[in-house]
């Protein structure tokens, strides 16, 4: 399964990616996290690495070189990329948890982020996964990635929605865009929910909009305070994350292996 984690800015996409990646790894999956957010750079820390990976953008000669190749049918020379074929230089790995990063905007006036979108789309399309492998993509905030076609290369979308209406509205837009391009698995996870009462109301609101909810991660004060140093404590929300993971795996027809 290639699952892309989407949602409004700040809704908790990267947090959810890190929580799910750890949970999937604990269940025996080989997990590749793909950092496809060209703005934020702290995902490596959330996953417990002490430095960021060398971006894949460098594999194709950097952004300027990629821009020149953008009209060509492909920018990566490989036709299929298995997890074991990702060059070591671009991969961070701790036992069965792996991280690659597409690229970041580093300077002002360096131009738009379209080349990152092109590379993301092609890398995800060529990525070949075995049954015990999962790719979890930390997507940039909002919906621009749909315009760049990044989502055409994945099979499942997890929308992170927090209670504010604006987050629900962005979630709805993502849901409709994803369904519109034929992605069969489009789910929402509610995040930063402060109470059971709000969980019930938020779930009802999402279901009214025909968005299938796979679970709820409550607001956790330790997660919030740990974000000050970039780490994520998993304990406080472990039960909720387990339920979300089981729900996703069973819907995708994959072994749940608790
Ligand atoms: N369940 C939660 N409980 C408490 N705080 C949370 C929870 N989930 C996320 N947060 C906090 O919300 C903030 C934003 O989280 P995160 O960086 O994961 O969001 P994001 O959607 O990836 O943001 P961006 O759009 O900037 O990439 C962080 O301070 C994080 O600690
Ligand atoms: Mg993020």
CSV table of C-alpha atoms and ligand atoms in Angstrom, one decimal:
chain,number,residue,atom,x,y,z
A,1,UNK,CA,0.0,0.0,0.0
A,2,UNK,CA,1.2,3.5,-0.8
A,3,UNK,CA,-0.7,5.8,1.4
A,4,UNK,CA,-0.5,9.6,1.3
A,5,UNK,CA,-1.3,11.6,4.4
A,6,UNK,CA,-2.9,14.9,3.5
A,7,UNK,CA,-4.8,17.7,5.1
A,8,UNK,CA,-4.8,21.4,6.0
A,9,UNK,CA,-1.6,23.0,7.2
A,10,UNK,CA,-0.9,22.2,10.8
A,11,UNK,CA,-3.6,19.6,11.1
A,12,UNK,CA,-1.1,17.0,12.3
A,13,UNK,CA,0.0,15.2,9.0
A,14,UNK,CA,3.6,14.7,10.0
A,15,UNK,CA,2.7,13.7,13.5
A,16,UNK,CA,0.2,11.1,12.1
A,17,UNK,CA,2.8,9.9,9.6
A,18,UNK,CA,5.4,9.3,12.4
A,19,UNK,CA,2.8,7.6,14.7
A,20,UNK,CA,1.6,5.3,11.9
A,21,UNK,CA,5.1,4.5,10.7
A,22,UNK,CA,6.2,3.4,14.1
A,23,UNK,CA,3.0,1.4,14.6
A,24,UNK,CA,3.4,-0.3,11.2
A,25,UNK,CA,7.0,-1.1,11.9
A,26,UNK,CA,6.0,-2.6,15.3
A,27,UNK,CA,3.6,-4.9,13.4
A,28,UNK,CA,6.4,-6.3,11.3
A,29,UNK,CA,6.0,-4.1,8.2
A,30,UNK,CA,8.9,-2.6,6.3
A,31,UNK,CA,8.0,1.1,6.2
A,32,UNK,CA,9.3,3.7,3.8
A,33,UNK,CA,8.3,7.2,4.8
A,34,UNK,CA,8.5,9.6,1.9
A,35,UNK,CA,8.9,13.2,2.8
A,36,UNK,CA,7.1,15.0,0.0
A,37,UNK,CA,6.6,18.3,1.9
A,38,UNK,CA,8.9,20.9,0.3
A,39,UNK,CA,8.6,23.4,3.1
A,40,UNK,CA,8.9,21.7,6.5
A,41,UNK,CA,12.1,19.9,7.3
A,42,UNK,CA,11.6,18.3,10.7
A,43,UNK,CA,10.1,14.9,9.8
A,44,UNK,CA,13.4,13.2,10.3
A,45,UNK,CA,13.4,14.3,14.0
A,46,UNK,CA,9.9,13.1,14.5
A,47,UNK,CA,11.0,9.7,13.3
A,48,UNK,CA,14.0,9.6,15.7
A,49,UNK,CA,16.8,10.3,13.2
A,50,UNK,CA,19.4,12.9,14.0
A,51,UNK,CA,19.9,14.4,10.6
A,52,UNK,CA,17.8,14.7,7.4
A,53,UNK,CA,18.3,12.4,4.4
A,54,UNK,CA,20.1,13.7,1.3
A,55,UNK,CA,17.2,14.7,-0.9
A,56,UNK,CA,16.3,12.6,-4.0
A,57,UNK,CA,16.4,15.8,-5.9
A,58,UNK,CA,20.2,15.5,-5.9
A,59,UNK,CA,20.0,12.0,-7.5
A,60,UNK,CA,18.6,13.7,-10.6
A,61,UNK,CA,21.2,16.5,-10.6
A,62,UNK,CA,19.3,19.1,-8.5
A,63,UNK,CA,16.4,21.3,-9.2
A,64,UNK,CA,17.8,23.2,-12.2
A,65,UNK,CA,18.8,20.1,-14.0
A,66,UNK,CA,15.4,18.5,-13.2
A,67,UNK,CA,13.6,21.6,-14.6
A,68,UNK,CA,15.3,21.0,-17.9
A,69,UNK,CA,14.2,17.4,-18.0
A,70,UNK,CA,10.6,18.1,-17.0
A,71,UNK,CA,9.2,17.9,-20.5
A,72,UNK,CA,10.7,14.4,-21.0
A,73,UNK,CA,8.6,11.3,-20.3
A,74,UNK,CA,10.7,10.4,-17.3
A,75,UNK,CA,13.2,12.1,-15.0
A,76,UNK,CA,14.4,8.9,-13.2
A,77,UNK,CA,16.3,6.4,-15.3
A,78,UNK,CA,14.9,3.4,-13.5
A,79,UNK,CA,11.6,1.8,-14.6
A,80,UNK,CA,10.9,0.2,-11.3
A,81,UNK,CA,12.3,1.0,-7.9
A,82,UNK,CA,12.2,-1.6,-5.1
A,83,UNK,CA,12.9,-0.6,-1.5
A,84,UNK,CA,16.2,-2.4,-1.7
A,85,UNK,CA,17.2,-0.5,-4.8
A,86,UNK,CA,17.0,3.0,-3.2
A,87,UNK,CA,20.6,4.2,-3.2
A,88,UNK,CA,22.0,4.2,0.4
A,89,UNK,CA,23.1,7.8,0.1
A,90,UNK,CA,19.5,9.0,-0.1
A,91,UNK,CA,18.1,6.6,2.5
A,92,UNK,CA,18.0,6.9,6.3
A,93,UNK,CA,17.3,3.5,7.9
A,94,UNK,CA,16.7,2.2,11.4
A,95,UNK,CA,15.9,-1.5,11.3
A,96,UNK,CA,12.7,-1.7,9.2
A,97,UNK,CA,11.9,2.0,9.2
A,98,UNK,CA,13.2,4.0,6.2
A,99,UNK,CA,13.0,7.7,5.2
A,100,UNK,CA,13.6,9.4,1.9
A,101,UNK,CA,13.0,13.1,1.2
A,102,UNK,CA,12.1,14.5,-2.2
A,103,UNK,CA,13.6,18.0,-1.8
A,104,UNK,CA,13.1,21.3,0.0
A,105,UNK,CA,12.8,24.9,-1.0
A,106,UNK,CA,16.0,26.3,0.3
A,107,UNK,CA,16.4,29.8,-1.1
A,108,UNK,CA,14.1,32.7,-1.9
A,109,UNK,CA,13.5,33.3,-5.6
A,110,UNK,CA,14.6,29.8,-6.5
A,111,UNK,CA,11.4,29.2,-8.4
A,112,UNK,CA,8.3,27.2,-7.9
A,113,UNK,CA,8.1,23.7,-6.3
A,114,UNK,CA,6.8,22.0,-9.4
A,115,UNK,CA,10.0,20.0,-10.0
A,116,UNK,CA,9.5,18.4,-6.5
A,117,UNK,CA,6.0,17.5,-7.5
A,118,UNK,CA,7.3,15.9,-10.8
A,119,UNK,CA,9.9,13.9,-8.9
A,120,UNK,CA,7.5,12.8,-6.1
A,121,UNK,CA,5.0,11.6,-8.7
A,122,UNK,CA,7.5,9.6,-10.7
A,123,UNK,CA,9.3,8.1,-7.7
A,124,UNK,CA,6.0,7.0,-6.1
A,125,UNK,CA,4.8,5.6,-9.4
A,126,UNK,CA,8.0,3.5,-10.0
A,127,UNK,CA,8.2,2.4,-6.4
A,128,UNK,CA,7.4,-1.4,-6.2
A,129,UNK,CA,6.3,-2.7,-2.9
A,130,UNK,CA,6.1,-6.3,-1.5
A,131,UNK,CA,3.2,-7.5,0.6
A,132,UNK,CA,5.0,-6.7,3.9
A,133,UNK,CA,6.0,-3.2,2.7
A,134,UNK,CA,4.3,0.1,3.2
A,135,UNK,CA,5.0,3.5,1.9
A,136,UNK,CA,3.6,6.4,3.9
A,137,UNK,CA,3.9,9.8,2.2
A,138,UNK,CA,4.0,13.1,4.2
A,139,UNK,CA,2.3,15.4,1.7
A,140,UNK,CA,2.5,19.1,1.6
A,141,UNK,CA,-0.4,21.0,3.2
A,142,UNK,CA,-3.5,21.8,1.1
A,143,UNK,CA,-4.4,20.6,-2.3
A,144,UNK,CA,-1.8,21.8,-4.7
A,145,UNK,CA,-0.3,18.3,-5.0
A,146,UNK,CA,-3.4,17.3,-6.8
A,147,UNK,CA,-2.7,19.9,-9.4
A,148,UNK,CA,0.8,18.4,-9.9
A,149,UNK,CA,-0.6,14.9,-10.1
A,150,UNK,CA,1.5,13.5,-7.2
A,151,UNK,CA,-1.6,11.6,-6.0
A,152,UNK,CA,-2.0,9.7,-9.2
A,153,UNK,CA,0.8,7.4,-8.1
A,154,UNK,CA,-0.7,6.3,-4.8
A,155,UNK,CA,-3.6,4.0,-3.9
A,156,UNK,CA,-4.8,5.3,-0.6
A,157,UNK,CA,-5.3,8.7,1.0
A,158,UNK,CA,-5.6,9.5,4.7
A,159,UNK,CA,-6.9,12.9,5.3
A,160,UNK,CA,-6.0,14.4,8.7
A,161,UNK,CA,-8.9,16.6,10.0
A,162,UNK,CA,-9.0,18.6,13.2
A,163,UNK,CA,-12.1,20.2,14.5
A,164,UNK,CA,-12.0,23.7,13.0
A,165,UNK,CA,-14.4,24.0,10.0
A,166,UNK,CA,-11.6,25.2,7.7
A,167,UNK,CA,-9.8,21.9,8.3
A,168,UNK,CA,-13.0,20.0,7.5
A,169,UNK,CA,-13.5,22.0,4.4
A,170,UNK,CA,-10.0,21.3,3.1
A,171,UNK,CA,-10.6,17.7,4.0
A,172,UNK,CA,-13.7,17.7,1.9
A,173,UNK,CA,-11.9,19.2,-1.0
A,174,UNK,CA,-9.1,16.6,-0.8
A,175,UNK,CA,-11.7,13.8,-0.6
A,176,UNK,CA,-13.5,15.1,-3.7
A,177,UNK,CA,-10.3,15.6,-5.7
A,178,UNK,CA,-9.0,12.1,-4.7
A,179,UNK,CA,-12.3,10.4,-5.5
A,180,UNK,CA,-12.4,12.4,-8.8
A,181,UNK,CA,-9.1,10.8,-10.0
A,182,UNK,CA,-10.3,7.3,-9.0
A,183,UNK,CA,-8.4,6.7,-5.8
A,184,UNK,CA,-10.4,3.9,-4.2
A,185,UNK,CA,-9.3,4.3,-0.6
A,186,UNK,CA,-10.0,7.8,0.8
A,187,UNK,CA,-10.3,8.0,4.5
A,188,UNK,CA,-10.2,10.6,7.3
A,189,UNK,CA,-8.6,10.4,10.7
A,190,UNK,CA,-9.7,13.0,13.2
A,191,UNK,CA,-6.8,14.5,15.1
A,192,UNK,CA,-6.3,16.8,18.1
A,193,UNK,CA,-9.8,16.1,19.3
A,194,UNK,CA,-10.3,17.6,22.8
A,195,UNK,CA,-13.2,15.5,24.0
A,196,UNK,CA,-15.5,12.6,23.2
A,197,UNK,CA,-18.3,15.0,22.5
A,198,UNK,CA,-16.3,16.8,19.9
A,199,UNK,CA,-15.3,13.5,18.4
A,200,UNK,CA,-18.9,12.5,17.9
A,201,UNK,CA,-19.8,15.8,16.3
A,202,UNK,CA,-16.8,15.9,14.1
A,203,UNK,CA,-17.4,12.3,12.9
A,204,UNK,CA,-21.0,13.1,12.2
A,205,UNK,CA,-20.0,16.2,10.2
A,206,UNK,CA,-17.5,14.1,8.1
A,207,UNK,CA,-19.9,11.3,7.5
A,208,UNK,CA,-22.6,13.8,6.4
A,209,UNK,CA,-20.0,14.8,3.7
A,210,UNK,CA,-19.6,11.1,2.8
A,211,UNK,CA,-16.1,10.9,4.2
A,212,UNK,CA,-15.3,7.6,5.8
A,213,UNK,CA,-13.6,8.0,9.2
A,214,UNK,CA,-11.0,5.4,10.3
A,215,UNK,CA,-10.4,6.7,13.7
A,216,UNK,CA,-9.6,9.4,16.1
A,217,UNK,CA,-6.4,10.7,17.8
A,218,UNK,CA,-7.2,12.8,20.8
A,219,UNK,CA,-5.4,16.0,21.7
A,220,UNK,CA,-2.4,14.9,23.7
A,221,UNK,CA,-0.6,17.6,25.8
A,222,UNK,CA,2.7,15.6,25.7
A,223,UNK,CA,2.7,15.5,21.9
A,224,UNK,CA,2.1,19.2,21.8
A,225,UNK,CA,4.8,20.1,24.3
A,226,UNK,CA,7.3,17.7,22.8
A,227,UNK,CA,6.9,19.4,19.4
A,228,UNK,CA,9.0,22.2,20.9
A,229,UNK,CA,12.1,19.9,20.5
A,230,UNK,CA,10.7,18.2,17.4
A,231,UNK,CA,10.1,14.7,18.9
A,232,UNK,CA,6.9,12.7,19.3
A,233,UNK,CA,6.0,10.7,22.4
A,234,UNK,CA,3.9,7.7,21.2
A,235,UNK,CA,2.6,6.4,24.6
A,236,UNK,CA,-0.3,8.7,25.3
A,237,UNK,CA,-2.1,8.0,22.0
A,238,UNK,CA,-0.9,4.4,21.5
A,239,UNK,CA,-4.3,2.8,21.8
A,240,UNK,CA,-5.9,5.3,19.3
A,241,UNK,CA,-3.0,4.8,16.8
A,242,UNK,CA,-3.3,1.0,17.0
A,243,UNK,CA,-7.0,1.3,16.2
A,244,UNK,CA,-6.4,3.6,13.3
A,245,UNK,CA,-3.7,1.3,11.9
A,246,UNK,CA,-5.9,-1.8,12.3
A,247,UNK,CA,-8.8,0.0,10.6
A,248,UNK,CA,-6.6,1.1,7.6
A,249,UNK,CA,-5.0,-2.3,7.2
A,250,UNK,CA,-8.3,-4.2,7.3
A,251,UNK,CA,-9.9,-1.8,4.9
A,252,UNK,CA,-6.9,-2.3,2.5
A,253,UNK,CA,-7.1,-6.1,2.9
A,254,UNK,CA,-3.6,-6.3,4.4
A,255,UNK,CA,-2.6,-8.4,7.4
A,256,UNK,CA,-3.3,-6.7,10.7
A,257,UNK,CA,-0.7,-8.6,12.8
A,258,UNK,CA,-1.3,-6.7,16.1
B,1,LIG,N1,-2.9,14.6,18.6
B,1,LIG,C1,-2.2,15.7,18.9
B,1,LIG,N2,-2.3,16.2,20.1
B,1,LIG,C2,-1.6,17.4,20.4
B,1,LIG,N3,-0.9,18.1,19.5
B,1,LIG,C3,-0.8,17.6,18.3
B,1,LIG,C4,-1.5,16.4,17.9
B,1,LIG,N4,-1.2,16.2,16.6
B,1,LIG,C5,-0.4,17.2,16.2
B,1,LIG,N5,-0.2,18.0,17.2
B,1,LIG,C6,0.6,19.3,17.2
B,1,LIG,O1,0.2,20.1,16.2
B,1,LIG,C7,1.2,20.8,15.6
B,1,LIG,C8,1.3,20.6,14.1
B,1,LIG,O2,1.5,19.2,13.9
B,1,LIG,P1,2.3,18.7,12.5
B,1,LIG,O3,3.6,19.4,12.4
B,1,LIG,O4,2.3,17.2,12.6
B,1,LIG,O5,1.2,19.2,11.5
B,1,LIG,P2,1.3,19.2,9.9
B,1,LIG,O6,0.0,19.0,9.4
B,1,LIG,O7,2.4,18.2,9.5
B,1,LIG,O8,1.8,20.7,9.6
B,1,LIG,P3,2.4,21.3,8.2
B,1,LIG,O9,1.2,21.5,7.4
B,1,LIG,O10,3.1,22.5,8.7
B,1,LIG,O11,3.3,20.2,7.6
B,1,LIG,C9,2.5,20.4,16.3
B,1,LIG,O12,2.8,21.2,17.4
B,1,LIG,C10,2.1,19.0,16.9
B,1,LIG,O13,2.8,18.6,18.0
B,2,LIG,MG1,4.1,18.5,8.3
